[in-house]
Amino acid sequence: MAEKSYGLLEGKKGVIFGALNEQSIAWAIAEAVHREGGRFILSNAPVAKRLGTLEKLAEKTGSPIIWADATNNDDLMALFQQARETFGPLDFIVHSIGMGLNIRKNRPYEDLNYDWYIKTLDISAISLHRIIHCALKQEALADGASIVTLSYIGAQRTFSKYSEMGDAKALLESIVRSWGYRLGKRRIRINAISQSPTPTTAGSGIEGFDAMYEFAQRVAPLGNADAKSCADYTVTLLSDLTRMVTMQTLYHDGGFSSMGISDELIETLAEALGVKQPNEAGS
Ligand code: NAI
């Protein structure tokens, strides 16, 4: 993470959803926003309370915590009412929430439990819709505010083990575009950052995560982007410097999304599969 503050978020106030522990992308985002002079409320699901880690971040950044289930409109309405009373209209929202129930319970894509599937979509995608809906109802968003959510390239391409989460991310990115049009009237911006595989609680919960991480690491020219660099990128999107950027899925992945295959992966695969390289075959 950049050590130096550029003061990019001086005077800005917002809500950051989804910091669970020090590995969380939202945790790194909160630290970077704090470094840049932004103030915020931290929020997570009430079930995360018992872990007792968010208090540490709250103390470090001087932030209040409001517990809210992002699939519950009553919780969100109460949160934004309190947020408006604390800060006045908000300048930013960070949505860093996701969970795949079938993935967690090892149900394959061919045999989904549909109650869990609906819950996965609700937590990982529809929650963004709800958050914006409730923030607007409570008149808690300032004109020109910026909203950022976290996505993954599994929204566009099939990563077999990403299963139902690919569908959730596709819906999430569509919600970004659908709201983006409507929020534009008030110059409110909304974008999704499509992030590299990152070793977090949610990330490591995906079967095959380590292999997906290593694959992307070997293909991306810059290697995988970590949570801290994602946080720095998020800061730019919350700042006024990107005021004309909206409705985008922005890849923060070290170049992975523009690659096919790399020399390193070809060599690794050739060795693992015992495939002869042309020079070995004498051609
Ligand atoms: P994480 O496990 O630290 O964060 C996920 C958060 O969602 C947790 O704080 C969890 O408590 C919260 N959450 C779950 N259900 C909730 C509910 N009902 N209400 C409110 N909060 C709820 O993991 P990570 O990786 O930091 O995830 C953040 C976002 O980044 C997610 O959207 C994830 O899909 C996305 N992402 C993660 C990648 C990775 O490889 N870790 C790659 C690309 C995107």
Short mmCIF file of C-alpha atoms and ligand atoms in Angstrom, two decimals:
data_model
loop_
_atom_site.label_atom_id
_atom_site.label_comp_id
_atom_site.label_asym_id
_atom_site.label_seq_id
_atom_site.Cartn_x
_atom_site.Cartn_y
_atom_site.Cartn_z
CA MET A 1 0.00 0.00 0.00
CA ALA A 2 1.16 3.52 -0.68
CA GLU A 3 2.58 4.83 2.61
CA LYS A 4 2.14 8.43 1.64
CA SER A 5 -1.24 10.15 1.81
CA TYR A 6 -2.30 12.13 -1.24
CA GLY A 7 -5.23 13.58 0.72
CA LEU A 8 -7.53 12.39 -2.06
CA LEU A 9 -10.50 11.82 0.24
CA GLU A 10 -10.17 14.79 2.60
CA GLY A 11 -13.65 15.81 3.79
CA LYS A 12 -15.38 12.75 2.30
CA LYS A 13 -17.65 10.52 4.39
CA GLY A 14 -19.05 7.10 3.62
CA VAL A 15 -19.88 3.53 4.59
CA ILE A 16 -17.59 0.53 4.05
CA PHE A 17 -19.32 -2.88 4.04
CA GLY A 18 -17.51 -6.21 4.38
CA ALA A 19 -14.36 -5.96 6.51
CA LEU A 20 -14.23 -9.28 8.38
CA ASN A 21 -10.57 -9.65 9.31
CA GLU A 22 -7.14 -8.31 8.32
CA GLN A 23 -7.18 -10.38 5.12
CA SER A 24 -10.46 -8.82 3.90
CA ILE A 25 -10.23 -6.55 0.87
CA ALA A 26 -12.57 -4.13 2.70
CA TRP A 27 -10.13 -4.02 5.63
CA ALA A 28 -7.34 -2.81 3.33
CA ILE A 29 -9.78 -0.37 1.71
CA ALA A 30 -10.74 1.08 5.11
CA GLU A 31 -7.06 1.60 5.98
CA ALA A 32 -6.37 3.29 2.63
CA VAL A 33 -9.46 5.52 2.85
CA HIS A 34 -8.42 6.51 6.37
CA ARG A 35 -4.90 7.31 5.15
CA GLU A 36 -6.39 9.58 2.44
CA GLY A 37 -8.43 11.57 4.97
CA GLY A 38 -11.85 9.94 4.46
CA ARG A 39 -14.17 9.15 7.39
CA PHE A 40 -16.56 6.23 7.43
CA ILE A 41 -18.90 3.87 9.20
CA LEU A 42 -17.87 0.21 9.13
CA SER A 43 -20.61 -2.36 8.62
CA ASN A 44 -20.84 -6.12 8.58
CA ALA A 45 -23.45 -8.81 9.23
CA PRO A 46 -24.45 -9.24 12.89
CA VAL A 47 -23.08 -12.83 12.77
CA ALA A 48 -19.59 -11.37 12.26
CA LYS A 49 -19.84 -9.62 15.64
CA ARG A 50 -18.74 -12.66 17.59
CA LEU A 51 -15.37 -12.72 15.80
CA GLY A 52 -14.56 -9.46 17.54
CA THR A 53 -12.05 -8.31 14.89
CA LEU A 54 -13.90 -5.33 13.41
CA GLU A 55 -13.54 -3.38 16.67
CA LYS A 56 -9.77 -3.35 16.11
CA LEU A 57 -10.18 -1.67 12.73
CA ALA A 58 -12.80 0.70 14.14
CA GLU A 59 -10.41 1.78 16.86
CA LYS A 60 -7.48 2.16 14.48
CA THR A 61 -9.45 4.35 12.06
CA GLY A 62 -11.70 6.12 14.62
CA SER A 63 -14.84 4.76 12.95
CA PRO A 64 -18.25 3.79 14.33
CA ILE A 65 -19.60 0.29 13.58
CA ILE A 66 -23.19 -0.39 12.53
CA TRP A 67 -24.09 -4.07 12.26
CA ALA A 68 -26.48 -4.83 9.40
CA ASP A 69 -27.44 -7.87 7.39
CA ALA A 70 -27.12 -6.66 3.80
CA THR A 71 -30.05 -8.88 2.78
CA ASN A 72 -32.38 -7.16 5.25
CA ASN A 73 -34.00 -3.86 4.25
CA ASP A 74 -34.93 -2.94 7.85
CA ASP A 75 -31.28 -3.24 8.92
CA LEU A 76 -30.15 -1.16 5.94
CA MET A 77 -32.80 1.52 6.44
CA ALA A 78 -31.71 1.88 10.07
CA LEU A 79 -28.05 1.99 9.04
CA PHE A 80 -28.52 4.79 6.50
CA GLN A 81 -30.70 6.79 8.87
CA GLN A 82 -27.94 6.63 11.47
CA ALA A 83 -25.26 7.32 8.84
CA ARG A 84 -27.08 10.47 7.68
CA GLU A 85 -27.46 11.63 11.28
CA THR A 86 -23.74 11.02 11.90
CA PHE A 87 -22.24 12.43 8.70
CA GLY A 88 -24.97 14.11 6.65
CA PRO A 89 -25.27 12.93 3.00
CA LEU A 90 -22.57 10.37 2.14
CA ASP A 91 -19.87 10.79 -0.49
CA PHE A 92 -19.08 7.11 -0.95
CA ILE A 93 -20.19 3.53 -0.37
CA VAL A 94 -17.94 0.47 -0.65
CA HIS A 95 -19.77 -2.86 -1.12
CA SER A 96 -17.33 -5.71 -0.47
CA ILE A 97 -19.76 -8.53 0.34
CA GLY A 98 -19.97 -12.03 -1.04
CA MET A 99 -20.73 -15.60 -0.10
CA GLY A 100 -21.52 -18.75 -2.09
CA LEU A 101 -23.62 -21.10 0.00
CA ASN A 102 -23.54 -24.06 -2.38
CA ILE A 103 -19.79 -23.64 -2.72
CA ARG A 104 -19.37 -23.60 1.05
CA LYS A 105 -21.47 -26.72 1.38
CA ASN A 106 -19.78 -28.50 -1.55
CA ARG A 107 -22.88 -28.69 -3.75
CA PRO A 108 -21.78 -28.79 -7.42
CA TYR A 109 -23.24 -26.47 -10.06
CA GLU A 110 -25.09 -29.39 -11.67
CA ASP A 111 -26.95 -30.07 -8.42
CA LEU A 112 -27.52 -26.71 -6.74
CA ASN A 113 -29.72 -26.33 -3.71
CA TYR A 114 -31.95 -23.52 -5.02
CA ASP A 115 -32.70 -22.01 -1.60
CA TRP A 116 -28.96 -21.60 -1.10
CA TYR A 117 -28.53 -20.38 -4.68
CA ILE A 118 -31.12 -17.62 -4.11
CA LYS A 119 -29.40 -16.71 -0.84
CA THR A 120 -26.04 -16.56 -2.66
CA LEU A 121 -27.49 -14.15 -5.24
CA ASP A 122 -29.13 -12.11 -2.48
CA ILE A 123 -25.98 -11.77 -0.37
CA SER A 124 -23.50 -11.34 -3.22
CA ALA A 125 -25.43 -9.23 -5.74
CA ILE A 126 -28.93 -8.10 -4.77
CA SER A 127 -27.50 -6.64 -1.54
CA LEU A 128 -25.88 -3.94 -3.71
CA HIS A 129 -29.29 -3.06 -5.12
CA ARG A 130 -30.82 -2.99 -1.63
CA ILE A 131 -28.02 -0.83 -0.23
CA ILE A 132 -28.49 1.82 -2.92
CA HIS A 133 -32.28 1.63 -2.66
CA CYS A 134 -32.19 2.14 1.13
CA ALA A 135 -29.54 4.89 0.95
CA LEU A 136 -31.70 6.83 -1.52
CA LYS A 137 -34.87 6.30 0.54
CA GLN A 138 -33.10 7.76 3.55
CA GLU A 139 -31.74 10.65 1.43
CA ALA A 140 -28.30 9.57 2.60
CA LEU A 141 -26.39 9.97 -0.68
CA ALA A 142 -24.79 13.26 -1.76
CA ASP A 143 -24.84 14.40 -5.39
CA GLY A 144 -21.60 13.30 -7.04
CA ALA A 145 -21.11 10.38 -4.62
CA SER A 146 -19.13 7.31 -5.71
CA ILE A 147 -20.10 3.66 -5.16
CA VAL A 148 -17.65 0.79 -5.61
CA THR A 149 -18.29 -2.94 -5.50
CA LEU A 150 -15.92 -5.91 -5.86
CA SER A 151 -16.29 -8.43 -8.67
CA TYR A 152 -14.34 -11.25 -10.32
CA ILE A 153 -13.69 -12.24 -13.94
CA GLY A 154 -15.84 -15.33 -13.30
CA ALA A 155 -18.70 -12.95 -14.22
CA GLN A 156 -17.60 -13.08 -17.88
CA ARG A 157 -15.78 -16.38 -18.21
CA THR A 158 -16.33 -19.80 -16.73
CA PHE A 159 -13.95 -20.72 -13.98
CA SER A 160 -15.29 -24.20 -13.22
CA LYS A 161 -14.93 -24.16 -9.44
CA TYR A 162 -16.34 -20.63 -9.16
CA SER A 163 -19.74 -22.24 -9.81
CA GLU A 164 -22.77 -20.19 -8.65
CA MET A 165 -20.57 -17.21 -7.79
CA GLY A 166 -20.02 -16.61 -11.53
CA ASP A 167 -23.77 -16.07 -11.84
CA ALA A 168 -23.82 -13.84 -8.76
CA LYS A 169 -21.00 -11.66 -10.14
CA ALA A 170 -22.70 -11.40 -13.56
CA LEU A 171 -25.83 -10.15 -11.79
CA LEU A 172 -23.76 -7.80 -9.64
CA GLU A 173 -22.12 -6.22 -12.69
CA SER A 174 -25.50 -5.84 -14.39
CA ILE A 175 -26.87 -4.09 -11.29
CA VAL A 176 -23.90 -1.71 -11.52
CA ARG A 177 -24.94 -0.74 -15.06
CA SER A 178 -28.66 -0.57 -14.31
CA TRP A 179 -28.21 1.68 -11.27
CA GLY A 180 -25.44 3.63 -13.01
CA TYR A 181 -27.86 4.96 -15.61
CA ARG A 182 -30.36 6.06 -12.97
CA LEU A 183 -27.82 7.55 -10.57
CA GLY A 184 -26.21 9.57 -13.34
CA LYS A 185 -28.92 12.23 -13.09
CA ARG A 186 -27.37 13.18 -9.74
CA ARG A 187 -23.81 12.62 -11.00
CA ILE A 188 -23.52 9.67 -8.64
CA ARG A 189 -21.08 7.10 -10.03
CA ILE A 190 -20.97 3.35 -9.59
CA ASN A 191 -18.28 0.90 -10.70
CA ALA A 192 -17.20 -2.68 -10.10
CA ILE A 193 -13.55 -3.53 -9.56
CA SER A 194 -12.81 -6.99 -10.97
CA GLN A 195 -10.06 -8.12 -8.64
CA SER A 196 -7.37 -10.85 -8.87
CA PRO A 197 -7.76 -13.96 -6.72
CA THR A 198 -6.92 -12.75 -3.22
CA PRO A 199 -6.27 -14.96 -0.17
CA THR A 200 -9.19 -13.93 2.08
CA THR A 201 -11.87 -15.87 3.97
CA ALA A 202 -14.30 -15.69 1.01
CA GLY A 203 -11.55 -16.36 -1.57
CA SER A 204 -10.01 -19.34 0.17
CA GLY A 205 -13.50 -20.82 0.61
CA ILE A 206 -13.58 -21.59 -3.14
CA GLU A 207 -12.46 -25.15 -3.87
CA GLY A 208 -9.31 -25.02 -6.00
CA PHE A 209 -8.57 -21.43 -4.92
CA ASP A 210 -4.82 -22.07 -4.57
CA ALA A 211 -4.61 -23.46 -8.10
CA MET A 212 -6.66 -20.54 -9.49
CA TYR A 213 -4.38 -18.13 -7.64
CA GLU A 214 -1.23 -19.77 -9.04
CA PHE A 215 -2.68 -19.92 -12.56
CA ALA A 216 -3.48 -16.19 -12.56
CA GLN A 217 -0.12 -15.43 -10.96
CA ARG A 218 1.69 -17.19 -13.84
CA VAL A 219 -0.45 -15.66 -16.59
CA ALA A 220 -0.76 -12.00 -15.49
CA PRO A 221 2.27 -9.96 -16.63
CA LEU A 222 2.26 -8.03 -13.35
CA GLY A 223 1.25 -11.04 -11.25
CA ASN A 224 -1.80 -11.04 -9.00
CA ALA A 225 -2.93 -7.75 -7.48
CA ASP A 226 -3.09 -7.93 -3.69
CA ALA A 227 -5.70 -6.43 -1.35
CA LYS A 228 -3.57 -3.37 -0.60
CA SER A 229 -3.14 -2.40 -4.24
CA CYS A 230 -6.87 -2.99 -4.70
CA ALA A 231 -7.43 -0.56 -1.84
CA ASP A 232 -5.28 2.09 -3.52
CA TYR A 233 -7.23 1.63 -6.76
CA THR A 234 -10.50 1.93 -4.84
CA VAL A 235 -9.32 5.24 -3.37
CA THR A 236 -8.92 6.66 -6.89
CA LEU A 237 -12.47 5.62 -7.76
CA LEU A 238 -13.86 7.25 -4.63
CA SER A 239 -11.96 10.45 -5.37
CA ASP A 240 -12.99 13.36 -7.60
CA LEU A 241 -10.20 12.49 -10.05
CA THR A 242 -12.40 9.79 -11.61
CA ARG A 243 -15.64 11.80 -11.60
CA MET A 244 -16.52 10.88 -15.22
CA VAL A 245 -16.09 7.10 -14.75
CA THR A 246 -19.29 5.15 -14.18
CA MET A 247 -21.08 1.85 -15.01
CA GLN A 248 -17.76 0.06 -15.59
CA THR A 249 -16.28 -3.27 -14.69
CA LEU A 250 -12.66 -2.23 -14.16
CA TYR A 251 -10.06 -4.98 -14.14
CA HIS A 252 -7.58 -4.80 -11.32
CA ASP A 253 -5.76 -8.01 -12.08
CA GLY A 254 -2.17 -7.34 -13.18
CA GLY A 255 -3.23 -7.72 -16.84
CA PHE A 256 -4.71 -11.24 -16.47
CA SER A 257 -7.93 -10.40 -18.35
CA SER A 258 -6.06 -9.43 -21.53
CA MET A 259 -3.88 -12.55 -21.61
CA GLY A 260 -4.40 -15.94 -23.20
CA ILE A 261 -1.40 -17.94 -22.03
CA SER A 262 2.11 -17.02 -20.92
CA ASP A 263 5.54 -18.60 -21.55
CA GLU A 264 5.73 -19.54 -17.90
CA LEU A 265 2.45 -21.43 -18.01
CA ILE A 266 3.35 -23.16 -21.29
CA GLU A 267 6.62 -24.34 -19.79
CA THR A 268 4.95 -25.46 -16.54
CA LEU A 269 2.23 -27.35 -18.42
CA ALA A 270 4.66 -28.90 -20.89
CA GLU A 271 6.72 -30.24 -18.02
CA ALA A 272 3.73 -31.44 -15.98
CA LEU A 273 2.07 -33.13 -18.97
CA GLY A 274 5.27 -34.45 -20.48
CA VAL A 275 4.56 -32.54 -23.73
CA LYS A 276 7.60 -32.07 -25.95
CA GLN A 277 8.59 -28.50 -26.83
CA PRO A 278 9.51 -27.94 -30.56
CA ASN A 279 13.24 -27.52 -29.81
CA GLU A 280 13.24 -30.83 -27.90
CA ALA A 281 11.40 -32.51 -30.78
CA GLY A 282 14.02 -31.08 -33.15
CA SER A 283 11.62 -29.00 -35.28
P1 NAI B 1 -14.15 -11.62 3.08
O1 NAI B 1 -14.67 -12.96 3.49
O2 NAI B 1 -13.13 -10.99 3.93
O3 NAI B 1 -15.36 -10.60 2.85
C1 NAI B 1 -16.67 -11.00 2.53
C2 NAI B 1 -17.58 -10.21 3.47
O4 NAI B 1 -18.96 -10.40 3.18
C3 NAI B 1 -17.38 -10.63 4.95
O5 NAI B 1 -17.01 -9.50 5.70
C4 NAI B 1 -18.73 -11.15 5.34
O6 NAI B 1 -19.02 -11.00 6.71
C5 NAI B 1 -19.62 -10.28 4.44
N1 NAI B 1 -20.99 -10.79 4.39
C6 NAI B 1 -21.41 -12.05 4.09
N2 NAI B 1 -22.75 -12.12 4.22
C7 NAI B 1 -23.19 -10.89 4.58
C8 NAI B 1 -24.46 -10.33 4.86
N3 NAI B 1 -25.58 -11.07 4.77
N4 NAI B 1 -24.54 -9.03 5.21
C9 NAI B 1 -23.42 -8.26 5.30
N5 NAI B 1 -22.19 -8.73 5.05
C10 NAI B 1 -22.07 -10.03 4.68
O7 NAI B 1 -13.58 -11.86 1.60
P2 NAI B 1 -13.12 -10.83 0.45
O8 NAI B 1 -12.37 -11.66 -0.51
O9 NAI B 1 -12.51 -9.65 1.05
O10 NAI B 1 -14.50 -10.47 -0.27
C11 NAI B 1 -14.91 -9.16 -0.52
C12 NAI B 1 -15.48 -9.05 -1.93
O11 NAI B 1 -14.43 -9.21 -2.87
C13 NAI B 1 -16.53 -10.12 -2.26
O12 NAI B 1 -17.54 -9.55 -3.05
C14 NAI B 1 -15.73 -11.09 -3.10
O13 NAI B 1 -16.54 -11.89 -3.94
C15 NAI B 1 -14.86 -10.12 -3.87
N6 NAI B 1 -13.72 -10.69 -4.55
C16 NAI B 1 -12.86 -11.51 -3.88
C17 NAI B 1 -11.81 -12.11 -4.53
C18 NAI B 1 -10.91 -13.06 -3.81
O14 NAI B 1 -10.21 -13.83 -4.46
N7 NAI B 1 -10.86 -13.02 -2.49
C19 NAI B 1 -11.56 -11.88 -5.97
C20 NAI B 1 -12.49 -10.96 -6.58
C21 NAI B 1 -13.53 -10.41 -5.89
#
